[in-house]
XYZ file of C-alpha atoms in Angstrom:
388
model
C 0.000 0.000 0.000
C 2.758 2.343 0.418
C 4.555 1.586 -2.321
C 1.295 2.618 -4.137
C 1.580 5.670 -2.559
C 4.980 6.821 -3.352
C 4.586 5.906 -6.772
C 1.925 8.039 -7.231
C 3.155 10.839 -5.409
C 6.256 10.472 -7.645
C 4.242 10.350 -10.339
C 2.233 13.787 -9.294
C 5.709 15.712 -8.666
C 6.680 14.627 -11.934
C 3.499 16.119 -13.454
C 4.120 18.848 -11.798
C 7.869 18.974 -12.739
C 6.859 19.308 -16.214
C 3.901 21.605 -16.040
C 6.229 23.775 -14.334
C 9.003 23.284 -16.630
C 6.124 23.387 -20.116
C 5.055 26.977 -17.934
C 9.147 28.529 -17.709
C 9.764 27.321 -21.422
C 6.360 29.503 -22.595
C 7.259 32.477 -20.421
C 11.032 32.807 -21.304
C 9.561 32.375 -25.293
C 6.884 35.225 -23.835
C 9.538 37.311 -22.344
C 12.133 37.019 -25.653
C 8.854 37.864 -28.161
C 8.430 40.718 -25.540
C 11.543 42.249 -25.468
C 12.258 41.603 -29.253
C 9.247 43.451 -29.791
C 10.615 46.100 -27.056
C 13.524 46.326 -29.395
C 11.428 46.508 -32.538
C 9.537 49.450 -30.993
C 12.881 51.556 -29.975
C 14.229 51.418 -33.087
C 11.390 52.013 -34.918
C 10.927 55.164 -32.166
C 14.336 56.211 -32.691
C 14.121 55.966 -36.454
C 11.453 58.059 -36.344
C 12.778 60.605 -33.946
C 16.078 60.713 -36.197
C 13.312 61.080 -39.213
C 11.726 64.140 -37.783
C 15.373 65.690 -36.823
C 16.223 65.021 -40.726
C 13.114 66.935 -41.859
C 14.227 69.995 -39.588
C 17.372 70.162 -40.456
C 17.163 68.897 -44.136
C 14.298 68.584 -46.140
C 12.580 71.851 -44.521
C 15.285 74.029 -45.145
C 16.032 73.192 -48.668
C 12.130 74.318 -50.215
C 13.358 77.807 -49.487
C 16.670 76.730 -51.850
C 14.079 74.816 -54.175
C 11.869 77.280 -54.672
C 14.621 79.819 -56.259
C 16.731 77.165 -57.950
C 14.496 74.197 -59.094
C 15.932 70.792 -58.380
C 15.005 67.552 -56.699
C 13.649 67.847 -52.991
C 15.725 65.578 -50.672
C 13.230 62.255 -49.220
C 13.190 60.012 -46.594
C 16.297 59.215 -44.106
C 14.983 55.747 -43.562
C 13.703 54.098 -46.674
C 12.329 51.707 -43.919
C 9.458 54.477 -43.370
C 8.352 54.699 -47.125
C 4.265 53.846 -47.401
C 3.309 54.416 -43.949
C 1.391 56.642 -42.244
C 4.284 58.578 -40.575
C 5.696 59.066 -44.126
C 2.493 60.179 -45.154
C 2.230 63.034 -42.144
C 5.761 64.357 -42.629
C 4.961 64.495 -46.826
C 1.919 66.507 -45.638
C 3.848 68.976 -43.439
C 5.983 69.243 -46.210
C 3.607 70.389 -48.639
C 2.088 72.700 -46.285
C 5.625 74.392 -45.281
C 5.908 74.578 -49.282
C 2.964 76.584 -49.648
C 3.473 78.893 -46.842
C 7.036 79.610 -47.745
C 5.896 79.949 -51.389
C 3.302 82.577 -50.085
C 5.831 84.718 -48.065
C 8.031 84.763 -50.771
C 5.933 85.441 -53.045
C 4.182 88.392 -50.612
C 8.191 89.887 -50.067
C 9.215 90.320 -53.851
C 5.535 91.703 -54.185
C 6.588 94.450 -51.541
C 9.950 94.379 -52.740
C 8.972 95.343 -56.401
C 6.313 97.932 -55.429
C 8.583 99.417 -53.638
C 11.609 99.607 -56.022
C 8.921 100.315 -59.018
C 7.731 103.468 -56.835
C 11.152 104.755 -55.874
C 12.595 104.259 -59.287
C 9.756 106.212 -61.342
C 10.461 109.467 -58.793
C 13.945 108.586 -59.520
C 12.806 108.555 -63.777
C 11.323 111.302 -63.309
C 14.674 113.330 -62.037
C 16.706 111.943 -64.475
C 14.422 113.576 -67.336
C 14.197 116.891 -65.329
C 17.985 116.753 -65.104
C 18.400 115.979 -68.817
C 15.834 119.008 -69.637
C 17.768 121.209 -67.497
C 21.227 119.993 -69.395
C 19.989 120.113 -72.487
C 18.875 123.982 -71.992
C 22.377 124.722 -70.496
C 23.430 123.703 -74.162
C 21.142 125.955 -75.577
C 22.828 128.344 -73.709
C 26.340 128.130 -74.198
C 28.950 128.166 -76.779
C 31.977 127.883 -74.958
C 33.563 124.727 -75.880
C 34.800 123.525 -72.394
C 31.683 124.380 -70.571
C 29.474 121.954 -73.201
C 32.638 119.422 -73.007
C 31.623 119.555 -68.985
C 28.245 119.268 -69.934
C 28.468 116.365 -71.936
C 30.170 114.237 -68.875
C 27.270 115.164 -66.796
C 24.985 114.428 -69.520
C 27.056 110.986 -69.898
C 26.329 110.736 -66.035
C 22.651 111.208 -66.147
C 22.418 108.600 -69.208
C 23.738 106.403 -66.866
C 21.989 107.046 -64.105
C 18.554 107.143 -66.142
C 19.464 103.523 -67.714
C 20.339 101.951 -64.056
C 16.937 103.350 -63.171
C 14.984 101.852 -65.997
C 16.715 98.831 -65.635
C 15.546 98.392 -62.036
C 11.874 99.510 -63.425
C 11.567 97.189 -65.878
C 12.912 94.207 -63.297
C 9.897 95.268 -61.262
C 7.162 95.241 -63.950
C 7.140 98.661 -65.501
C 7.668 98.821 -69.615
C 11.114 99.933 -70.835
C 10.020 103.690 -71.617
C 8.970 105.747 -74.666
C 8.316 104.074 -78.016
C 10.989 105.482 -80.367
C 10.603 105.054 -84.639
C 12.093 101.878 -86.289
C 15.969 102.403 -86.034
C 18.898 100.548 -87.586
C 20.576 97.974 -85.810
C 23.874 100.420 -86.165
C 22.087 103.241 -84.491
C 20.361 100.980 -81.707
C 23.970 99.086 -80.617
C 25.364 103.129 -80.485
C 22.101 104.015 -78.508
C 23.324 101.109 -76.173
C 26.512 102.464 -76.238
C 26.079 106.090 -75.289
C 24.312 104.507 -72.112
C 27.181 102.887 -70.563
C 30.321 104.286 -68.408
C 33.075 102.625 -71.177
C 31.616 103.690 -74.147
C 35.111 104.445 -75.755
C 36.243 100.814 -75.167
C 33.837 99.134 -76.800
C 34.207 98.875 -80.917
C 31.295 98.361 -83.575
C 32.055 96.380 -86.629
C 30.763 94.639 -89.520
C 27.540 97.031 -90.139
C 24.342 95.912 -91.861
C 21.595 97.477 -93.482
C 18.948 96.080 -91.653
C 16.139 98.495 -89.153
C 14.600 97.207 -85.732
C 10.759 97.550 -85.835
C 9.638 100.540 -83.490
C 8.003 98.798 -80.717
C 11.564 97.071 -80.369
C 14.104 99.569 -80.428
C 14.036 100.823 -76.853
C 13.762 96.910 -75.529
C 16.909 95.965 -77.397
C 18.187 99.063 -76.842
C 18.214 98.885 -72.715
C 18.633 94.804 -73.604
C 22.372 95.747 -75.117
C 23.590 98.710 -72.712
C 23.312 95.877 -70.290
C 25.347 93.250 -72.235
C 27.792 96.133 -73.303
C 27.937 97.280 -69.617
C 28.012 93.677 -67.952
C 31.244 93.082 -70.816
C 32.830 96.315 -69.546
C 32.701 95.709 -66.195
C 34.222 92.075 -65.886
C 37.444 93.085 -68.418
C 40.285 94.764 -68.092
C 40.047 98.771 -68.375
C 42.527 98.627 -71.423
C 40.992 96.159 -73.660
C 38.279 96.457 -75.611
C 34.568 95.115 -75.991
C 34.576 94.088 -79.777
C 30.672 94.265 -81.232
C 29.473 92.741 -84.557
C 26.740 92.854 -86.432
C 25.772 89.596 -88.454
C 22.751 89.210 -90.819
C 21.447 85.202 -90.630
C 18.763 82.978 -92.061
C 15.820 83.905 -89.992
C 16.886 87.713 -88.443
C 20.161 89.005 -87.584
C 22.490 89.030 -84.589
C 24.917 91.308 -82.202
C 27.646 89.582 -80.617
C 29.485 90.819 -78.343
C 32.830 89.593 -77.384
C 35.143 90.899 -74.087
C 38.504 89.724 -72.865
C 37.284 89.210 -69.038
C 37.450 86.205 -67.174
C 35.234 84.420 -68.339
C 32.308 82.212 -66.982
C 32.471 78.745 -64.978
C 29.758 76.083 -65.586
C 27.558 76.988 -63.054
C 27.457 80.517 -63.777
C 26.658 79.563 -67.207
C 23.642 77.418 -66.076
C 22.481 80.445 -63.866
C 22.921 83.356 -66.238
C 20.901 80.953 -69.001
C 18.183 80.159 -66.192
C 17.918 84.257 -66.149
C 18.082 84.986 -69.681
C 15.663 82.759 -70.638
C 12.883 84.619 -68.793
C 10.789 81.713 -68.264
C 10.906 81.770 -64.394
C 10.034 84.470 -61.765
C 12.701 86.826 -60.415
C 13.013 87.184 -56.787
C 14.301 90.487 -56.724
C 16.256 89.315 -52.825
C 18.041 86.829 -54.500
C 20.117 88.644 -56.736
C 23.122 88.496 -55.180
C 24.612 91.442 -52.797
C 24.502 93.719 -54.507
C 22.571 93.009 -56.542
C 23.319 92.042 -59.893
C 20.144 93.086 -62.149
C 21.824 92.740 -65.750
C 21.076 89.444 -67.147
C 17.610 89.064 -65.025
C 16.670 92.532 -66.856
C 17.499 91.469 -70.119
C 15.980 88.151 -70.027
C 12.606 89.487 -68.794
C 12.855 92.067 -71.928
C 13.785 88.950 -73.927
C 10.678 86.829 -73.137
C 8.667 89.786 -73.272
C 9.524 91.164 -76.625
C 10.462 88.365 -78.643
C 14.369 87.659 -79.033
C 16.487 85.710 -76.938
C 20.157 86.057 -75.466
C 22.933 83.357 -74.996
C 26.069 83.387 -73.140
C 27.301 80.352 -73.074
C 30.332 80.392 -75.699
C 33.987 81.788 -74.826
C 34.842 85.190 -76.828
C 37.916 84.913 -79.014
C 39.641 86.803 -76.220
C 39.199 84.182 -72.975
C 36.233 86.057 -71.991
C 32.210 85.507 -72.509
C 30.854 85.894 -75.886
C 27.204 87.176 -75.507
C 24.715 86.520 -78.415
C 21.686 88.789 -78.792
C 19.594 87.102 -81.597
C 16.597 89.163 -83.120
C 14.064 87.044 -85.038
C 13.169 88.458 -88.820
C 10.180 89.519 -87.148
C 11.337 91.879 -84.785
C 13.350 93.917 -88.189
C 12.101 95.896 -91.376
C 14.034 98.121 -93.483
C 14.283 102.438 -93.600
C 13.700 103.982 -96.590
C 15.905 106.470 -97.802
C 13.323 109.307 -95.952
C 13.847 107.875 -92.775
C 10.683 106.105 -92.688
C 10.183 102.409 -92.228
C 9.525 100.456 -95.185
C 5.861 99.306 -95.949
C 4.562 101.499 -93.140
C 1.877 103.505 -93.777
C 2.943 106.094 -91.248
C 5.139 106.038 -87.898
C 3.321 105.144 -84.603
C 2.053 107.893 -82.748
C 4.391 109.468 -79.938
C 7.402 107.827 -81.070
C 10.665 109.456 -81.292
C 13.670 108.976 -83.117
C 16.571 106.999 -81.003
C 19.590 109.110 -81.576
C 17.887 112.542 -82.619
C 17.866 115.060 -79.565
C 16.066 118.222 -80.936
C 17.706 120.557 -78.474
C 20.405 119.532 -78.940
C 21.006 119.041 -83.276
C 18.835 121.364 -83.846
C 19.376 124.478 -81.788
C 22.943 124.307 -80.523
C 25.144 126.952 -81.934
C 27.921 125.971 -84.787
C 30.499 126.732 -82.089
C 29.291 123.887 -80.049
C 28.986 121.495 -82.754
C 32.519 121.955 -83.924
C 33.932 121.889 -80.337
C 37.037 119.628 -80.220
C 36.678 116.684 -78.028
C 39.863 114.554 -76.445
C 39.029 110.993 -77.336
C 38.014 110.030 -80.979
C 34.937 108.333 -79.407
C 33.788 111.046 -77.660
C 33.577 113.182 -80.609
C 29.588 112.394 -80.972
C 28.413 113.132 -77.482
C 27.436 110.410 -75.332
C 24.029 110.648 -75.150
C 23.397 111.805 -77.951
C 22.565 108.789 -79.379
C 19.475 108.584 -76.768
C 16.627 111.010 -75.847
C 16.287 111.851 -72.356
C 14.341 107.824 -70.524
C 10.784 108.203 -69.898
C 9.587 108.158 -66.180
């Protein structure tokens, strides 16, 4: 009977042996799935928190950089994330911090531009008093070193009046006055009278070919700035070589300097600004600010002809091509008029005729000797006084 007894007690601890042993195996598998899991969770936390530090630092900052040079947005840290519903929220914020920094920047150039387009008409406006007053001052005297004075001052205020239109036009105003169709000789001298080097730069190879009225102050402004941006990034004793070329469809003026030159990516940006197909953020144009090429390409979308810069000059510098379609040109009759026009638009003035100035000044002043061989037709006399 007691062996009975002990054999079934043995046989109940040994049930209870293995439950026990069955109930340590399931919780250490419980406790591993738990603490894999655990782990699962951290790093997925952690990715997450690293995630959210990379769109702070990263992706958030770059829109502003996006939105003024176009180019690929940077994505996820953790390709891990892709699909989910955390991916999903950060895409969202980043649409939303898209649109609101579109909207500011958008709202600044806005105030930006009305602000320069108000200051610069007042400043228009005193550049054509000034030019009035100058040109009466010419009236008025004979003496050939007073109207040699003049003519630097006049030079001056051409300058002055062209930086000012320049800046206008950048900001949404039109170029100016509407001037009769002009040769392409007369409008690259009209250029030329409007920058500070005029003697250094050199017209060859002229063609008989006119620029249609509506044109000539556009391609005009569109030149002084090529002719001025050449000048500027050259040595003061070379020269800024201009030609004149007739070609299939229109004709071009190339202008070649001996600077130094252009690197790739300021090829690619200067092409992104002459092309005029993208908005100009006014704050972004360098310190200061560099308005030529952004100017010209906004008078190149808006008037029909286009500008390239991206072939080296003869001389190691930057050859700039300004290419006017056959539609933007017409031919002057002997008269003066424009052929196959039935009669001049109304309002327009000639581009290199200053009334005042050819038509009233005394002999004396005409004949006055001038130093330089350039200088012997004024300066600005190859452009009436800008238009506020």
């Amino acid at each position: 009977m007691t062996d009975h007894i002990t054999e079934a007690v043995s046989w109940c601890l040994a049930a209870a042996l293995l439950v026990v042993l069955v109930l340590l195996i399931r919780q250490r598998q419980i406790t591993a799935g738990v603490r894999r899991r655990n782990a699962t969770l951290e790093d997925s936390l952690r990715s997450r928190d690293e995630e959210v530090q990379h769109l702070v630092d990263v992706r958030l900052p770059s829109i502003a950089d996006v939105l003024s040079q176009p180019g690929p947005l940077p994505g996820l840290r953790d390709e891990k994330l892709a699909g989910t519903a955390f991916a999903q929220s950060l895409h969202a914020v980043m649409e939303q911090f898209t649109r609101a920094v579109d909207k500011a920047q958008t709202r600044a150039d806005a105030s930006a531009k009305a602000a320069l387009k108000a200051s610069m008409r007042a400043v228009q406006g005193l550049a054509n008093e000034q030019q009035v007053s100058i040109s009466e001052m010419q009236e008025r005297h004979d003496n050939p070193d007073v109207l040699r004075d003049l003519l630097e001052i006049d030079h001056a205020n051409a300058q002055f009046g062209r930086r000012a239109q320049a800046i206008a036009v950048l900001c949404g105003s039109w170029p100016g006055r509407q001037r009769l169709a002009s040769s392409l000789t007369d409008v690259v001298r009209g250029s030329k009278s409007r920058i500070r080097d005029y003697q250094r730069v050199q017209v060859h190879a002229l063609i008989d070919v006119a620029v249609v009225s509506r044109s000539v102050e556009p391609v005009v402004l569109a030149v002084a700035e090529l002719l001025d941006n050449a000048a500027r990034h050259s040595q003061p004793n070379t020269s800024v070589e201009v030609s004149l070329q007739p070609v299939h469809n229109g004709a071009c003026i190339v202008i070649d300097d001996a600077g130094v030159g252009m690197d790739g990516l300021e090829v690619q940006r200067g092409a992104a600004l002459l092309s005029g197909q993208r908005a100009v953020d006014v704050s972004r144009l360098g310190d200061p600010p560099q308005f030529g090429f952004a100017v010209v390409g906004l008078l190149a979308a808006r008037y029909g002809f286009s500008v390239s810069v991206d072939t080296r000059s003869p001389y190691g510098g930057v050859r700039a091509v300004l290419f006017l379609p056959s539609e933007l040109l017409t031919h002057i009759d002997p008269d003066g008029r424009q052929a196959g026009a039935a009669q001049d638009p109304e309002g327009a003035e000639p581009l290199h005729t200053l009334p005042s100035r050819r038509t009233h000044a005394p002999r004396r002043a005409r004949q006055a000797p001038a130093a330089p061989a350039e200088a012997q037709t004024p300066p600005r006399a190859q452009v009436p006084p800008q238009a506020p």
